[in-house]
Amino acid sequence: MAARAPWPADAVWFTSPEPKAARTARLLAGRDVPVVDDLREHERETAGLMPDFVEAVGEAFANPYSEIRPGWEPIAQTRSRVVAAARRILEEHAGRDVVLVGHGTAWTLLAAFLTGTEPDLAKWQALTMPDVVTVEDNTTMFGTRPVQR
């Protein structure tokens, strides 16, 4: 993935604190990457495998203000946390390309916010590990509608 990177060499990088994200960020950036706790994934306490995981996540998106499973963060709370973290990062690095390394549900929420669209669960389900979501904004952060690829 690093060999066909869609980001410029001088991009600034940030990662979720989760070990898989931090390791991926370090491998792709070729150096240590600052950790931002609020970029962590949708918090989901689960005991073992969940055979209905996809349905449960769909239910979480359909009921964004509810804890749809015990120990699951309401999806609206995830969105608020991740969007606020991205906003801070982008404001602090205005005019720079930013690479955020994290997780599918969090990025689905962030991409929907940045593009002014509803979260796309089909795209969420189609994500692979690792994968890239690109949102371009040639004007100002949150000012005009960026384009998602």
PDB file of C-alpha atoms in Angstrom:
ATOM      1  CA  MET A   1       0.000   0.000   0.000  1.00  0.00           C
ATOM      2  CA  ALA A   2       2.823   2.424   0.802  1.00  0.00           C
ATOM      3  CA  ALA A   3       4.284   1.879  -2.682  1.00  0.00           C
ATOM      4  CA  ARG A   4       1.096   3.147  -4.340  1.00  0.00           C
ATOM      5  CA  ALA A   5       0.345   5.797  -1.738  1.00  0.00           C
ATOM      6  CA  PRO A   6      -2.384   8.292  -2.620  1.00  0.00           C
ATOM      7  CA  TRP A   7      -0.890  10.827  -0.178  1.00  0.00           C
ATOM      8  CA  PRO A   8       2.027  13.216  -0.730  1.00  0.00           C
ATOM      9  CA  ALA A   9       5.349  12.595   1.001  1.00  0.00           C
ATOM     10  CA  ASP A  10       4.989  15.753   3.114  1.00  0.00           C
ATOM     11  CA  ALA A  11       1.548  14.875   4.529  1.00  0.00           C
ATOM     12  CA  VAL A  12       1.075  15.085   8.286  1.00  0.00           C
ATOM     13  CA  TRP A  13      -0.029  11.851   9.943  1.00  0.00           C
ATOM     14  CA  PHE A  14      -2.116  10.942  12.975  1.00  0.00           C
ATOM     15  CA  THR A  15      -3.379   7.605  14.214  1.00  0.00           C
ATOM     16  CA  SER A  16      -5.891   6.026  16.514  1.00  0.00           C
ATOM     17  CA  PRO A  17      -4.375   4.628  19.717  1.00  0.00           C
ATOM     18  CA  GLU A  18      -5.364   1.070  18.859  1.00  0.00           C
ATOM     19  CA  PRO A  19      -2.251  -1.058  18.250  1.00  0.00           C
ATOM     20  CA  LYS A  20      -3.303  -2.271  14.780  1.00  0.00           C
ATOM     21  CA  ALA A  21      -3.853   1.325  13.608  1.00  0.00           C
ATOM     22  CA  ALA A  22      -0.649   2.660  15.164  1.00  0.00           C
ATOM     23  CA  ARG A  23       1.398  -0.164  13.629  1.00  0.00           C
ATOM     24  CA  THR A  24      -0.205   0.347  10.212  1.00  0.00           C
ATOM     25  CA  ALA A  25       0.482   4.090  10.433  1.00  0.00           C
ATOM     26  CA  ARG A  26       4.133   3.477  11.329  1.00  0.00           C
ATOM     27  CA  LEU A  27       4.582   1.004   8.489  1.00  0.00           C
ATOM     28  CA  LEU A  28       2.953   3.308   5.924  1.00  0.00           C
ATOM     29  CA  ALA A  29       4.583   6.546   7.102  1.00  0.00           C
ATOM     30  CA  GLY A  30       7.969   4.938   7.714  1.00  0.00           C
ATOM     31  CA  ARG A  31       8.185   6.594  11.133  1.00  0.00           C
ATOM     32  CA  ASP A  32       6.324   6.933  14.411  1.00  0.00           C
ATOM     33  CA  VAL A  33       3.002   8.729  14.039  1.00  0.00           C
ATOM     34  CA  PRO A  34       1.339  10.886  16.713  1.00  0.00           C
ATOM     35  CA  VAL A  35      -1.563   9.171  18.479  1.00  0.00           C
ATOM     36  CA  VAL A  36      -4.890  10.976  18.899  1.00  0.00           C
ATOM     37  CA  ASP A  37      -7.099   9.159  21.381  1.00  0.00           C
ATOM     38  CA  ASP A  38     -10.343  10.557  19.944  1.00  0.00           C
ATOM     39  CA  LEU A  39      -9.671   8.903  16.567  1.00  0.00           C
ATOM     40  CA  ARG A  40     -10.377   5.507  18.157  1.00  0.00           C
ATOM     41  CA  GLU A  41     -13.019   3.223  16.708  1.00  0.00           C
ATOM     42  CA  HIS A  42     -16.662   3.056  17.744  1.00  0.00           C
ATOM     43  CA  GLU A  43     -16.423   1.626  21.248  1.00  0.00           C
ATOM     44  CA  ARG A  44     -18.008  -1.811  21.403  1.00  0.00           C
ATOM     45  CA  GLU A  45     -17.639  -4.088  24.359  1.00  0.00           C
ATOM     46  CA  THR A  46     -18.331  -7.604  23.189  1.00  0.00           C
ATOM     47  CA  ALA A  47     -17.743 -11.028  24.657  1.00  0.00           C
ATOM     48  CA  GLY A  48     -16.298 -13.114  21.848  1.00  0.00           C
ATOM     49  CA  LEU A  49     -17.551 -13.308  18.293  1.00  0.00           C
ATOM     50  CA  MET A  50     -20.831 -11.678  17.364  1.00  0.00           C
ATOM     51  CA  PRO A  51     -22.611 -13.620  14.648  1.00  0.00           C
ATOM     52  CA  ASP A  52     -24.946 -10.657  14.098  1.00  0.00           C
ATOM     53  CA  PHE A  53     -22.177  -7.996  14.055  1.00  0.00           C
ATOM     54  CA  VAL A  54     -23.109  -6.475  10.667  1.00  0.00           C
ATOM     55  CA  GLU A  55     -26.762  -6.268  11.669  1.00  0.00           C
ATOM     56  CA  ALA A  56     -25.834  -4.765  15.055  1.00  0.00           C
ATOM     57  CA  VAL A  57     -23.723  -2.061  13.413  1.00  0.00           C
ATOM     58  CA  GLY A  58     -26.587  -1.346  11.004  1.00  0.00           C
ATOM     59  CA  GLU A  59     -28.895  -1.011  14.000  1.00  0.00           C
ATOM     60  CA  ALA A  60     -26.396   1.383  15.631  1.00  0.00           C
ATOM     61  CA  PHE A  61     -26.413   3.583  12.519  1.00  0.00           C
ATOM     62  CA  ALA A  62     -30.217   3.473  12.363  1.00  0.00           C
ATOM     63  CA  ASN A  63     -30.467   4.469  16.058  1.00  0.00           C
ATOM     64  CA  PRO A  64     -27.490   6.818  16.470  1.00  0.00           C
ATOM     65  CA  TYR A  65     -28.389   8.091  19.948  1.00  0.00           C
ATOM     66  CA  SER A  66     -28.968   4.673  21.510  1.00  0.00           C
ATOM     67  CA  GLU A  67     -26.655   2.160  23.127  1.00  0.00           C
ATOM     68  CA  ILE A  68     -27.947  -0.684  20.981  1.00  0.00           C
ATOM     69  CA  ARG A  69     -25.890  -3.342  22.782  1.00  0.00           C
ATOM     70  CA  PRO A  70     -24.608  -3.219  26.357  1.00  0.00           C
ATOM     71  CA  GLY A  71     -21.266  -1.417  26.337  1.00  0.00           C
ATOM     72  CA  TRP A  72     -21.683   0.017  22.838  1.00  0.00           C
ATOM     73  CA  GLU A  73     -21.040   3.735  22.457  1.00  0.00           C
ATOM     74  CA  PRO A  74     -23.957   5.497  20.719  1.00  0.00           C
ATOM     75  CA  ILE A  75     -22.869   6.077  17.128  1.00  0.00           C
ATOM     76  CA  ALA A  76     -23.683   9.808  17.430  1.00  0.00           C
ATOM     77  CA  GLN A  77     -21.127  10.015  20.235  1.00  0.00           C
ATOM     78  CA  THR A  78     -18.529   8.303  18.031  1.00  0.00           C
ATOM     79  CA  ARG A  79     -19.281  10.775  15.233  1.00  0.00           C
ATOM     80  CA  SER A  80     -18.984  13.792  17.539  1.00  0.00           C
ATOM     81  CA  ARG A  81     -15.685  12.564  18.993  1.00  0.00           C
ATOM     82  CA  VAL A  82     -14.058  11.695  15.662  1.00  0.00           C
ATOM     83  CA  VAL A  83     -15.299  14.816  13.854  1.00  0.00           C
ATOM     84  CA  ALA A  84     -14.038  17.056  16.680  1.00  0.00           C
ATOM     85  CA  ALA A  85     -10.614  15.374  16.562  1.00  0.00           C
ATOM     86  CA  ALA A  86     -10.420  15.704  12.767  1.00  0.00           C
ATOM     87  CA  ARG A  87     -11.515  19.339  12.960  1.00  0.00           C
ATOM     88  CA  ARG A  88      -8.738  20.136  15.470  1.00  0.00           C
ATOM     89  CA  ILE A  89      -6.134  18.352  13.359  1.00  0.00           C
ATOM     90  CA  LEU A  90      -7.204  20.016  10.112  1.00  0.00           C
ATOM     91  CA  GLU A  91      -7.391  23.466  11.696  1.00  0.00           C
ATOM     92  CA  GLU A  92      -3.908  23.057  13.222  1.00  0.00           C
ATOM     93  CA  HIS A  93      -2.539  21.925   9.853  1.00  0.00           C
ATOM     94  CA  ALA A  94      -4.517  24.161   7.510  1.00  0.00           C
ATOM     95  CA  GLY A  95      -3.374  23.900   3.913  1.00  0.00           C
ATOM     96  CA  ARG A  96      -1.564  20.607   4.519  1.00  0.00           C
ATOM     97  CA  ASP A  97      -2.483  17.130   3.394  1.00  0.00           C
ATOM     98  CA  VAL A  98      -3.472  15.069   6.416  1.00  0.00           C
ATOM     99  CA  VAL A  99      -3.474  11.282   6.727  1.00  0.00           C
ATOM    100  CA  LEU A 100      -5.585   9.791   9.512  1.00  0.00           C
ATOM    101  CA  VAL A 101      -5.150   6.111  10.290  1.00  0.00           C
ATOM    102  CA  GLY A 102      -8.003   4.462  12.082  1.00  0.00           C
ATOM    103  CA  HIS A 103     -11.056   2.312  11.700  1.00  0.00           C
ATOM    104  CA  GLY A 104     -13.945   1.605   9.372  1.00  0.00           C
ATOM    105  CA  THR A 105     -16.910   2.707  11.431  1.00  0.00           C
ATOM    106  CA  ALA A 106     -15.232   5.905  12.614  1.00  0.00           C
ATOM    107  CA  TRP A 107     -14.106   6.752   9.064  1.00  0.00           C
ATOM    108  CA  THR A 108     -17.550   5.988   7.643  1.00  0.00           C
ATOM    109  CA  LEU A 109     -18.980   8.558  10.052  1.00  0.00           C
ATOM    110  CA  LEU A 110     -16.234  11.098   9.352  1.00  0.00           C
ATOM    111  CA  ALA A 111     -16.485  10.728   5.563  1.00  0.00           C
ATOM    112  CA  ALA A 112     -20.269  11.180   5.740  1.00  0.00           C
ATOM    113  CA  PHE A 113     -19.867  14.332   7.815  1.00  0.00           C
ATOM    114  CA  LEU A 114     -17.176  15.791   5.547  1.00  0.00           C
ATOM    115  CA  THR A 115     -19.163  15.092   2.389  1.00  0.00           C
ATOM    116  CA  GLY A 116     -22.540  16.109   3.800  1.00  0.00           C
ATOM    117  CA  THR A 117     -24.015  12.695   3.093  1.00  0.00           C
ATOM    118  CA  GLU A 118     -25.519   9.870   5.101  1.00  0.00           C
ATOM    119  CA  PRO A 119     -23.140   7.134   6.302  1.00  0.00           C
ATOM    120  CA  ASP A 120     -22.817   4.531   3.560  1.00  0.00           C
ATOM    121  CA  LEU A 121     -23.121   1.112   5.186  1.00  0.00           C
ATOM    122  CA  ALA A 122     -22.523  -0.691   1.891  1.00  0.00           C
ATOM    123  CA  LYS A 123     -19.138   1.041   1.626  1.00  0.00           C
ATOM    124  CA  TRP A 124     -18.485   0.246   5.300  1.00  0.00           C
ATOM    125  CA  GLN A 125     -19.140  -3.454   4.608  1.00  0.00           C
ATOM    126  CA  ALA A 126     -16.917  -3.358   1.510  1.00  0.00           C
ATOM    127  CA  LEU A 127     -13.890  -1.944   3.368  1.00  0.00           C
ATOM    128  CA  THR A 128     -10.883  -4.219   3.472  1.00  0.00           C
ATOM    129  CA  MET A 129      -7.981  -4.207   5.914  1.00  0.00           C
ATOM    130  CA  PRO A 130      -6.150  -2.036   5.244  1.00  0.00           C
ATOM    131  CA  ASP A 131      -8.085   0.277   2.961  1.00  0.00           C
ATOM    132  CA  VAL A 132      -8.026   3.951   2.002  1.00  0.00           C
ATOM    133  CA  VAL A 133     -10.826   6.514   2.126  1.00  0.00           C
ATOM    134  CA  THR A 134      -9.896   9.819   0.481  1.00  0.00           C
ATOM    135  CA  VAL A 135     -11.760  13.060   1.063  1.00  0.00           C
ATOM    136  CA  GLU A 136     -10.534  16.061  -0.912  1.00  0.00           C
ATOM    137  CA  ASP A 137     -11.205  19.629   0.083  1.00  0.00           C
ATOM    138  CA  ASN A 138      -9.485  22.334  -1.920  1.00  0.00           C
ATOM    139  CA  THR A 139     -11.045  25.206  -0.003  1.00  0.00           C
ATOM    140  CA  THR A 140     -11.582  25.323   3.751  1.00  0.00           C
ATOM    141  CA  MET A 141     -12.269  22.735   6.394  1.00  0.00           C
ATOM    142  CA  PHE A 142     -16.005  22.107   6.702  1.00  0.00           C
ATOM    143  CA  GLY A 143     -16.711  25.154   4.533  1.00  0.00           C
ATOM    144  CA  THR A 144     -17.702  23.661   1.195  1.00  0.00           C
ATOM    145  CA  ARG A 145     -18.561  20.145   0.230  1.00  0.00           C
ATOM    146  CA  PRO A 146     -15.483  18.004  -0.350  1.00  0.00           C
ATOM    147  CA  VAL A 147     -15.484  15.124  -2.793  1.00  0.00           C
ATOM    148  CA  GLN A 148     -15.211  11.561  -1.511  1.00  0.00           C
ATOM    149  CA  ARG A 149     -13.538   8.905  -3.629  1.00  0.00           C
TER     150      ARG A 149
END
